[in-house]
CSV table of C-alpha atoms in Angstrom, one decimal:
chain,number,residue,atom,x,y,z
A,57,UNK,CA,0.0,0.0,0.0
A,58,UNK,CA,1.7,3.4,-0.8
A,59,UNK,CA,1.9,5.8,1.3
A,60,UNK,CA,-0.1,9.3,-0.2
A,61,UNK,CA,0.3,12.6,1.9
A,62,UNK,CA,-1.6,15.9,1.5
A,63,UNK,CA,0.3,19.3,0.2
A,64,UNK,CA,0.0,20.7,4.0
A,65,UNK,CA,1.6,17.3,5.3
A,66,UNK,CA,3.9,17.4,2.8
A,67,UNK,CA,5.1,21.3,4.3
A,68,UNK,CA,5.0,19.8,7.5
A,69,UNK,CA,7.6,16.9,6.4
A,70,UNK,CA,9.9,19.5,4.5
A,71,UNK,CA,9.7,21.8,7.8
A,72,UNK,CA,11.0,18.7,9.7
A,73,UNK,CA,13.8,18.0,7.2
A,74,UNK,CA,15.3,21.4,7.3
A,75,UNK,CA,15.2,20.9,11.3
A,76,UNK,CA,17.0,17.5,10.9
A,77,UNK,CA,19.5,18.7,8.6
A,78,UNK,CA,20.1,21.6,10.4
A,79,UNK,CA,20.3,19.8,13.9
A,80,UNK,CA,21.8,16.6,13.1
A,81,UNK,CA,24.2,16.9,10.4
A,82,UNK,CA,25.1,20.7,10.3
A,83,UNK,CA,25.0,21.7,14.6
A,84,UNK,CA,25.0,18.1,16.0
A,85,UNK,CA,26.2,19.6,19.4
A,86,UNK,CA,24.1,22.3,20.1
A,87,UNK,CA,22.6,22.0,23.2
A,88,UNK,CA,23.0,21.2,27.5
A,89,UNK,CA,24.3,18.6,29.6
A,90,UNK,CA,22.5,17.1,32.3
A,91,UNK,CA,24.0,15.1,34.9
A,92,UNK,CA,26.9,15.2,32.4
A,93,UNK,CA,24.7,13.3,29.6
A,94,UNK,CA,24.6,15.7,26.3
A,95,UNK,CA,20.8,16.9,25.2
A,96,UNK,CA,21.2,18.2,22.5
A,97,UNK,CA,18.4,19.8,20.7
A,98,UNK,CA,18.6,17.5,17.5
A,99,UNK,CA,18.2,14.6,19.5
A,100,UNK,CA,15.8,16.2,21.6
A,101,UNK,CA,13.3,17.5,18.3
A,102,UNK,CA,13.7,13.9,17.0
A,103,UNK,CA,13.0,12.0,20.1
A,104,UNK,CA,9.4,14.2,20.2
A,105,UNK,CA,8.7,14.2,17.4
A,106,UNK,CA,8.7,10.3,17.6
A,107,UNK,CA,6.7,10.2,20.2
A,108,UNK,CA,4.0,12.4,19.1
A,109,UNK,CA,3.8,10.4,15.7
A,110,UNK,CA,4.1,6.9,17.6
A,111,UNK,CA,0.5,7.3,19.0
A,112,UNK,CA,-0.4,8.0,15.0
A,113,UNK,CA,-4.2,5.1,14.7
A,114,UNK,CA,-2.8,4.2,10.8
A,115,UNK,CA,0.8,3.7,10.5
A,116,UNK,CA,3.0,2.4,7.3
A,117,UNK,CA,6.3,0.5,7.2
A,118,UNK,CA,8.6,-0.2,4.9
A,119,UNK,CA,9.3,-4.0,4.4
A,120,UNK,CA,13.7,-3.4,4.2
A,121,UNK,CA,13.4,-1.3,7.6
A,122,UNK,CA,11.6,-4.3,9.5
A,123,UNK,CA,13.8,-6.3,8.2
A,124,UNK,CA,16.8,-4.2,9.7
A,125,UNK,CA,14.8,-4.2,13.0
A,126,UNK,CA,14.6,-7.8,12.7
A,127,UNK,CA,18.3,-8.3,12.0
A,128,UNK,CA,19.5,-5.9,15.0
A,129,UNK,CA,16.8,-7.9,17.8
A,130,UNK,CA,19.4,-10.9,18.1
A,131,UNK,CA,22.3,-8.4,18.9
A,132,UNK,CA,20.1,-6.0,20.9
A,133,UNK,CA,19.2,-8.5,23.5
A,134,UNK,CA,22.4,-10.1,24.0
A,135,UNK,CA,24.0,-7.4,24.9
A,136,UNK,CA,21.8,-6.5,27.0
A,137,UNK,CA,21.7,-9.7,28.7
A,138,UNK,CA,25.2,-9.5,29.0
A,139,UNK,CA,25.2,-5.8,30.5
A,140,UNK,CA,22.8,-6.9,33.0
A,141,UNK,CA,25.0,-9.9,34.3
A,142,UNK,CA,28.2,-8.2,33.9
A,143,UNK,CA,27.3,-4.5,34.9
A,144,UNK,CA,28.5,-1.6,33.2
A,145,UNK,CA,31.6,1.4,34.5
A,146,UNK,CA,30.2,4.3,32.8
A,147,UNK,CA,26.8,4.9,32.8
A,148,UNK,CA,27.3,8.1,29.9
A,149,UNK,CA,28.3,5.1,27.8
A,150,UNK,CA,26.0,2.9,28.7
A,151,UNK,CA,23.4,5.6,27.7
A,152,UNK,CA,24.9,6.4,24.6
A,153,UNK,CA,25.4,2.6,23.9
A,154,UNK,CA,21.4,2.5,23.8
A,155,UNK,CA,20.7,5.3,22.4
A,156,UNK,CA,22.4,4.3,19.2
A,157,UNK,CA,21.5,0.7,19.1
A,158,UNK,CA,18.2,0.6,20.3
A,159,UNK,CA,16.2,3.8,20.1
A,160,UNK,CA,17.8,5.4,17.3
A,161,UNK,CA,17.2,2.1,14.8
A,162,UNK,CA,13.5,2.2,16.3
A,163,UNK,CA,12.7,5.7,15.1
A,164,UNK,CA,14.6,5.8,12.0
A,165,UNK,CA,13.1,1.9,10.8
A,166,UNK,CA,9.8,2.3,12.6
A,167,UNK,CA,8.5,5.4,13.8
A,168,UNK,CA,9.4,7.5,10.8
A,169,UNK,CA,10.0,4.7,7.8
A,170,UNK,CA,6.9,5.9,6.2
A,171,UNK,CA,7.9,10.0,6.3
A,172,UNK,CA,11.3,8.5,5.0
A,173,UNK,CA,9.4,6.8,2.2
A,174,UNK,CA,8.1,9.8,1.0
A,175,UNK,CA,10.7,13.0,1.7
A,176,UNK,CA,10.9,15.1,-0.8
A,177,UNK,CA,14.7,13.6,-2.0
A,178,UNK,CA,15.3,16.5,-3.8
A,179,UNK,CA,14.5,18.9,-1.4
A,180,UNK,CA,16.9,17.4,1.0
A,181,UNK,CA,19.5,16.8,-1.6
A,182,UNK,CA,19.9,20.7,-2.1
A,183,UNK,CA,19.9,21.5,2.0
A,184,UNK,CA,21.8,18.4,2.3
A,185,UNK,CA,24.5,19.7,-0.2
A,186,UNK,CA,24.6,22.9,1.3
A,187,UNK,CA,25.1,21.6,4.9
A,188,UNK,CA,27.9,19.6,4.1
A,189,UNK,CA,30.0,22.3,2.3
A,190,UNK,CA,29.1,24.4,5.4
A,191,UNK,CA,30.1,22.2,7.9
A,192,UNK,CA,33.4,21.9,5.8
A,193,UNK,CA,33.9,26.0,5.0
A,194,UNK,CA,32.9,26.4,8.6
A,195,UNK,CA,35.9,23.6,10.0
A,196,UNK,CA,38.6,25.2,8.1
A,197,UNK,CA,37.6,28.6,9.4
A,198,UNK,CA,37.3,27.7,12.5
A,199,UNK,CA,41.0,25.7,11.9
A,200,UNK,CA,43.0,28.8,11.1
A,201,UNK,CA,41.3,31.0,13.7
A,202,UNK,CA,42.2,29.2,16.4
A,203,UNK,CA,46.0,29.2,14.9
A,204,UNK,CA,45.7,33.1,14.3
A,205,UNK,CA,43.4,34.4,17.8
A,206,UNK,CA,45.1,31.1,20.0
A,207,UNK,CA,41.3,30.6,20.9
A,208,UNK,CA,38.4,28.5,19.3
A,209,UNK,CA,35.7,30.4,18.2
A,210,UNK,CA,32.2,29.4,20.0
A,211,UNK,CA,28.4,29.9,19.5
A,212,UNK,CA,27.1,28.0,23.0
A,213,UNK,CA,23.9,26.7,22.8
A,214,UNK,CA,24.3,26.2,18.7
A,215,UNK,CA,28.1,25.1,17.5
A,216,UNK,CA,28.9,24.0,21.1
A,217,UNK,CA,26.9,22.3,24.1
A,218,UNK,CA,26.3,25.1,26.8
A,219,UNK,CA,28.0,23.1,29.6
A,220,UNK,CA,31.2,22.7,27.0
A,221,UNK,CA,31.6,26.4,26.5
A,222,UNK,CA,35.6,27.5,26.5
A,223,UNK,CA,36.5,24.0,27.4
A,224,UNK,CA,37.3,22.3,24.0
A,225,UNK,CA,40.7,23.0,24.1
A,226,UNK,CA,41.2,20.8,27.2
A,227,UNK,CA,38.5,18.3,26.7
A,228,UNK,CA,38.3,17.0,23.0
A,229,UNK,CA,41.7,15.4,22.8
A,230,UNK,CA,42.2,17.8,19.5
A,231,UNK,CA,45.9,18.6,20.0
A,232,UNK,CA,47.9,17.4,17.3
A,233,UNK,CA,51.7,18.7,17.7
A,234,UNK,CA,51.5,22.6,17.8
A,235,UNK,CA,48.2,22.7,15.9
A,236,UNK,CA,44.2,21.8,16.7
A,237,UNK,CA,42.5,19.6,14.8
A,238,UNK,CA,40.0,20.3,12.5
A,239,UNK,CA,36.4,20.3,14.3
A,240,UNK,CA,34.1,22.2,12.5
A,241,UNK,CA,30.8,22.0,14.2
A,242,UNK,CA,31.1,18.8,15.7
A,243,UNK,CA,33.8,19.3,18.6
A,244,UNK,CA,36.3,16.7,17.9
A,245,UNK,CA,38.0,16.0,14.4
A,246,UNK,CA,37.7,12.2,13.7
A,247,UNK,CA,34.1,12.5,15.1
A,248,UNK,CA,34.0,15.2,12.4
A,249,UNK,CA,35.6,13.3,9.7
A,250,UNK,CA,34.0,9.8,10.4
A,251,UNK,CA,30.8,11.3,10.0
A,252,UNK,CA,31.3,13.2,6.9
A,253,UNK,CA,33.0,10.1,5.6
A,254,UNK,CA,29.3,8.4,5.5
A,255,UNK,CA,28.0,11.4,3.8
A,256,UNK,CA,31.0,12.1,1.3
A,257,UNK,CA,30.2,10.1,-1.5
A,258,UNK,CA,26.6,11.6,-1.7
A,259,UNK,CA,27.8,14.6,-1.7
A,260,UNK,CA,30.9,13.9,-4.4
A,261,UNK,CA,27.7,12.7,-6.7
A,262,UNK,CA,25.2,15.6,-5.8
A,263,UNK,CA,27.3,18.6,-6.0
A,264,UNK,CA,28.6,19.6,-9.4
A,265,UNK,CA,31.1,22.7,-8.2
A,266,UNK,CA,34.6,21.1,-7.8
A,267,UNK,CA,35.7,24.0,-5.9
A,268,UNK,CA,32.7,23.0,-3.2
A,269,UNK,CA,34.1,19.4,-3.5
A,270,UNK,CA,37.9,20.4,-2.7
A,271,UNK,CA,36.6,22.4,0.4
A,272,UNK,CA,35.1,19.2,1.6
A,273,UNK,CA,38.1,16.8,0.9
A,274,UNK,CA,41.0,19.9,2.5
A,275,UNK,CA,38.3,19.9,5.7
A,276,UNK,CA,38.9,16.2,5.4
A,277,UNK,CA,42.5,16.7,5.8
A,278,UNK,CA,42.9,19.3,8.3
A,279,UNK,CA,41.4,16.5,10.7
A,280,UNK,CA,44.8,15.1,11.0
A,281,UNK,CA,43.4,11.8,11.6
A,282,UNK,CA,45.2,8.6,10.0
A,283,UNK,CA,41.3,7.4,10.1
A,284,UNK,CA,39.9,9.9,7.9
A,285,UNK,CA,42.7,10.1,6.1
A,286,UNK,CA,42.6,6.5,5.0
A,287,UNK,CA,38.8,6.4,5.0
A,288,UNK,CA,38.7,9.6,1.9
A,289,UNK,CA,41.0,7.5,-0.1
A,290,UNK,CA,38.6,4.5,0.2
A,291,UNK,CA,36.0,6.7,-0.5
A,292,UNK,CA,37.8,8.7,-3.4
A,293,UNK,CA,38.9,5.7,-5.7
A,294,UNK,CA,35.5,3.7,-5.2
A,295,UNK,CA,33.9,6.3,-5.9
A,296,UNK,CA,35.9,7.5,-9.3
A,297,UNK,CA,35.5,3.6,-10.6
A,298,UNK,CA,32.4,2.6,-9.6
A,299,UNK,CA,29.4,5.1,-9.4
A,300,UNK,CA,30.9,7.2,-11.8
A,301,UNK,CA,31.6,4.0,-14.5
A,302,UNK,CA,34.1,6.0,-16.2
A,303,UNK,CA,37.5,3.9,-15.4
A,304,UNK,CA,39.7,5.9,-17.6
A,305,UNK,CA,38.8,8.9,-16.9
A,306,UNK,CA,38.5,7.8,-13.3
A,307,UNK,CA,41.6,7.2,-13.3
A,308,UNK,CA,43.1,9.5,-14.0
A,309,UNK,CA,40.7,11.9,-11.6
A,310,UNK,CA,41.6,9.2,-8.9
A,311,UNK,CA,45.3,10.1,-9.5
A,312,UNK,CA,45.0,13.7,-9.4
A,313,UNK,CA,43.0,13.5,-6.6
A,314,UNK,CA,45.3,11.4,-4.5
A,315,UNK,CA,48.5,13.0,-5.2
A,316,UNK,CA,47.2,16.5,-4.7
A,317,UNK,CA,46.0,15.0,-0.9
A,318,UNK,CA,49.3,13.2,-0.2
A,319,UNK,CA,51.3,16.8,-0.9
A,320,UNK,CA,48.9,18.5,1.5
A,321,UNK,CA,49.3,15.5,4.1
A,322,UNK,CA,53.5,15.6,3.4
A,323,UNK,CA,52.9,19.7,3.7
A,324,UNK,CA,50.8,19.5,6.8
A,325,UNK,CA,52.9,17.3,8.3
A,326,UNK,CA,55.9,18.9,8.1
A,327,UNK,CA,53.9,21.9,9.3
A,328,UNK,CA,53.1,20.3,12.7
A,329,UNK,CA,56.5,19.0,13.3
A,330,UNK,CA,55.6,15.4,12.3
A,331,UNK,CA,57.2,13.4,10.2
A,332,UNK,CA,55.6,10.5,7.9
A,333,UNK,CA,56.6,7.8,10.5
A,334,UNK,CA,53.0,9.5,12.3
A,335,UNK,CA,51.2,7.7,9.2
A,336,UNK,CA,52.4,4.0,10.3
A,337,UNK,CA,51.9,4.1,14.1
A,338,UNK,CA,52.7,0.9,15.7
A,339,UNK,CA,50.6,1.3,18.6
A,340,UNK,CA,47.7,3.2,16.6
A,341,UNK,CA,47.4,6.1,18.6
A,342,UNK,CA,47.3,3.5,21.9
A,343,UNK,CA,44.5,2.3,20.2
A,344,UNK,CA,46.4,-1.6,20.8
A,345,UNK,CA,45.7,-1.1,25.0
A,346,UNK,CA,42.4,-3.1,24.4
A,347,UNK,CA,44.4,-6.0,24.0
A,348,UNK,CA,45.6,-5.6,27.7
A,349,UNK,CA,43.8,-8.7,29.5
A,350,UNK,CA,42.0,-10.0,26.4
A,351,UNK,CA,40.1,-13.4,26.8
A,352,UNK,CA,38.7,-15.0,23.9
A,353,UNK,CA,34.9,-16.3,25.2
A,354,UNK,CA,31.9,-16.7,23.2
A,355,UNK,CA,30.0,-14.7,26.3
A,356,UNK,CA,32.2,-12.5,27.7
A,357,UNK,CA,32.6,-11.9,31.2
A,358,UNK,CA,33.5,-8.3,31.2
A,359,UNK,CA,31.6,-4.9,33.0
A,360,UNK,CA,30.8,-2.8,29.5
A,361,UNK,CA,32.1,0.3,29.6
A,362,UNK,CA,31.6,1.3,25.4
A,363,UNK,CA,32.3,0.5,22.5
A,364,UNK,CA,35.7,1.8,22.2
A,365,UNK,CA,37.8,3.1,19.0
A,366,UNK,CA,38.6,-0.2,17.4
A,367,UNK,CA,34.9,-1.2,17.3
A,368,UNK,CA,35.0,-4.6,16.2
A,369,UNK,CA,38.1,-5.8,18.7
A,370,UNK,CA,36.1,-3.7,21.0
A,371,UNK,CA,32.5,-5.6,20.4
A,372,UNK,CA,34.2,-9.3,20.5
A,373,UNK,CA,36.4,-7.9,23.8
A,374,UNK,CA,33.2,-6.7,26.0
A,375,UNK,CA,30.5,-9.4,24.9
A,376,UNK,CA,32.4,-12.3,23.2
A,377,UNK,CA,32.0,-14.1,20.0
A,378,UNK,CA,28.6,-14.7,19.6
A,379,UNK,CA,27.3,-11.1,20.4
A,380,UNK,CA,30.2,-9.9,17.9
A,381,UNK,CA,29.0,-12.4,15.4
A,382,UNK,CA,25.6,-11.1,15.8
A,383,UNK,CA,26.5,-7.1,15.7
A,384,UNK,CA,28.6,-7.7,12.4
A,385,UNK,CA,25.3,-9.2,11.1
A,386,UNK,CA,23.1,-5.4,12.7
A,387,UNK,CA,25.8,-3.6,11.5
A,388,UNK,CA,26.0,-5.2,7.8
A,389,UNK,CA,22.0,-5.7,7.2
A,390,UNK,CA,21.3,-2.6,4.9
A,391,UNK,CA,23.8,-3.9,3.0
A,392,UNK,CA,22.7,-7.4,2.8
A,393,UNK,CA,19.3,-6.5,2.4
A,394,UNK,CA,20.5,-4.5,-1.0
A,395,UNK,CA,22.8,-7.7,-2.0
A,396,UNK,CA,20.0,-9.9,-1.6
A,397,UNK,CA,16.9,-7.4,-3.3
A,398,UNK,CA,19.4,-7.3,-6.7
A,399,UNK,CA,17.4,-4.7,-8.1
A,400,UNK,CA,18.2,-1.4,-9.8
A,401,UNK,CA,20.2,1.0,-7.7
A,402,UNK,CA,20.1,4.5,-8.6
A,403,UNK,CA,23.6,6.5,-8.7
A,404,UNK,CA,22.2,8.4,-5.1
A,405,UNK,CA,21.4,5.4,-3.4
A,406,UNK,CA,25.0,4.2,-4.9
A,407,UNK,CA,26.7,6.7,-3.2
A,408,UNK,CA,25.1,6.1,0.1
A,409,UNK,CA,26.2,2.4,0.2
A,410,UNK,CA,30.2,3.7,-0.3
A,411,UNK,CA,29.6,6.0,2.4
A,412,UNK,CA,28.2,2.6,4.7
A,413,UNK,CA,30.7,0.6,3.3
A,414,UNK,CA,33.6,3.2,3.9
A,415,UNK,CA,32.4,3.6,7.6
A,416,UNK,CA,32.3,0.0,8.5
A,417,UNK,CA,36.1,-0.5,6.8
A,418,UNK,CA,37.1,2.0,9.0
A,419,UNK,CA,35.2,0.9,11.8
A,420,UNK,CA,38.5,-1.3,12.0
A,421,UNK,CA,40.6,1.5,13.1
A,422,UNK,CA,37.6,3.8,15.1
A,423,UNK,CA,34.3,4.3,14.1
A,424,UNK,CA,33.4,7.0,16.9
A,425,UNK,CA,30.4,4.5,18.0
A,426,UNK,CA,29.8,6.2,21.4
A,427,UNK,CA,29.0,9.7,19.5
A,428,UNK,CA,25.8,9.7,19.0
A,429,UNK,CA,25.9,11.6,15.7
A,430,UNK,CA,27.7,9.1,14.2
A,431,UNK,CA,25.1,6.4,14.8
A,432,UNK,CA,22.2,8.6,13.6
A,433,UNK,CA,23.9,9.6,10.5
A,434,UNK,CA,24.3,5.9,9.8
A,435,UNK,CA,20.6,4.4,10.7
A,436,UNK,CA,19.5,7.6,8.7
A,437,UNK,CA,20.9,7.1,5.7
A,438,UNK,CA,20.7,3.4,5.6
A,439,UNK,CA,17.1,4.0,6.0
A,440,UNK,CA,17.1,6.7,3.2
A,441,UNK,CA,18.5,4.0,1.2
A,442,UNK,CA,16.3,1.1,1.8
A,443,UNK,CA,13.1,2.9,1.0
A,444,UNK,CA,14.2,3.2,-2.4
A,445,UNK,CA,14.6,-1.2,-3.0
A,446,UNK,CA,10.6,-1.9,-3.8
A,447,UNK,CA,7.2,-0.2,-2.6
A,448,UNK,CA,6.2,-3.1,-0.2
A,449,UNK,CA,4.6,-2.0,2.8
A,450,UNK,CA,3.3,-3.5,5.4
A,451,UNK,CA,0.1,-1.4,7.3
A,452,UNK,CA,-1.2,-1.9,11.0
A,453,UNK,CA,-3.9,0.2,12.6
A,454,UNK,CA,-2.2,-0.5,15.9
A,455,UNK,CA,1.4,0.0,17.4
A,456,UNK,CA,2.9,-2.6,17.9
């Protein structure tokens, strides 16, 4: 049954995707802390609006989204099965932990899979586009300001949480030799960069200005995280040789591309007093300390405390093989679902994949999972690009 709204609904829905746009991707941080838990106002406009909408007597579902649901159940309750026996050390964490794996999935694959079904794509393509190249304009200003004033610039309440106000120098772990890294809006640079990596290829395929597109890819660099850094080259040459289909000229562009970043990375280097021995870290930023005291078990025994940097070690250290067997399968279902439907795939929806696909690669190194922006970007798009697979939906006059 498709899902039909009227021109006023269809105002309301547009309203609601400039607020999410504006909110989630472009100010993700704007907001308070209480009790040292972040509310930010995104968050806080998408939790009520689910909950008003929720209580909604028809509701609509998109097949590919309850299939997600379905495929995240067996993970969701054996971790928590496992937090219960084993306890937890942080409860921040431990909110953030459910927050992105249980209520974030519910309203982006229940609650709103029919408003997602029918956004207006190009309507959020064009404030979509602009968001990201502000984000981008907005982190390299903000880069050289704090190099030229020796203080970040801050809108509390909007670019920064209130509570956070004049303390990012000394609480983002930004410091990268005698410089900052890039932050943009989002208070930390590989939270910055792992996000926009979801959302890079989408934007590479929307936006036609390759001035717009070098902003986003120097932003990119300016992060000064190995992460990012390896995570635009994944995302560059797929990109070049697979959604755009042009393999010689891709090539060629791919080349271009890459030796104009590894000058800038040689360049900035230098710049920071590093040399390029910081590009092959044997410890990996101590990212190797969550080996320390490593057990193999197929239920581990563990008190969670999050899901740290290196997110699969990290998953298979604090709940043991069979919950890590069953959060690859969470994790990978958009993408299994689209393997399995074999059916056209527009160049959009293309693009979206490479950003899932380029996030879970380097997931391996750190995939920022206790942020929550990173795990709304990625529910959000994956359900953006499961709507697209077929028209099935399934309709219930009740919750359930």
């Amino acid at each position: 049954m498709i899902v039909s709204f009227s021109n006023k609904e269809k105002k309301y829905l547009n309203f609601f995707t400039l607020l999410f746009v504006f909110f989630i991707i472009a100010f993700p941080k704007g907001g308070i802390k209480i009790q040292g838990i972040p509310l930010t106002w995104g968050y806080l406009i998408l939790g009520l609006l689910a909950f008003i909408l929720i209580f909604r007597d028809k509701k609509y579902f998109c097949k590919n989204h309850l299939l997600v649901l379905l495929f995240l159940l067996p993970f969701q309750i054996t971790s928590i099965i496992l937090i219960f026996l084993n306890d937890h050390t942080n409860f921040g964490f431990l909110f953030s932990f459910f927050i992105g794996f249980f209520v974030l999935p519910f309203i982006f694959f229940f609650t709103l899979s029919e408003y997602i079904e029918k956004i207006d794509k190009d309507y959020f393509f064009k404030i979509f586009k602009n968001a990201i190249f502000f984000i981008a304009s907005y982190g390299i200003f903000l880069f050289f300001f704090r190099i030229f004033f020796g203080y970040f610039f801050e809108i509390p309440l909007l670019t920064t949480n209130f509570h956070d106000f004049k303390l990012l120098d000394f609480s983002k772990n930004i410091e990268r030799g005698n410089f900052f890294k890039l932050i943009s809006t989002y208070n930390n640079g590989n939270l910055y960069g792992i996000c926009l990596l979801i959302m890079h290829p989408l934007f590479n395929f929307l936006e036609k200005s390759l001035f717009k597109k070098n902003i986003v890819r120097f932003s990119l660099i300016l992060t000064i995280s190995r992460t990012v850094w390896i995570g635009i080259f994944i995302s560059e040459f797929f990109y070049n040789f697979i959604i755009k289909k042009n393999n010689i000229k891709g090539f060629f562009t791919f080349g271009a591309t890459f030796l104009t970043l590894f000058v800038l990375l040689v360049l900035l280097l230098k710049k920071i007093n590093f040399n390029l021995s910081f590009l092959i870290d044997s410890n990996l930023g101590g990212r190797l300390e969550i080996f320390e005291n490593f057990k193999f078990l197929f239920f581990s025994k563990n008190p969670f405390f999050a899901i740290q940097e290196m997110v699969y070690l990290s998953v298979l250290k604090d709940f043991g093989l069979i919950t890590f067997i069953l959060f690859l399968i969470s994790m990978f279902s958009p993408i299994l679902i689209v393997m399995y439907k074999k059916e056209k795939f527009s160049d959009s929806n293309k693009s979206i994949l490479l950003g899932l696909i380029t996030y879970l690669i380097i997931s391996f190194s750190d995939g920022a999972v206790p942020f929550l922006p990173t795990m709304a970007i990625f529910w959000f798009f994956s359900s953006l690009m499961l709507v697209n697979l077929n028209n099935q939906k399934y309709h219930s006059n009740k919750c359930f």
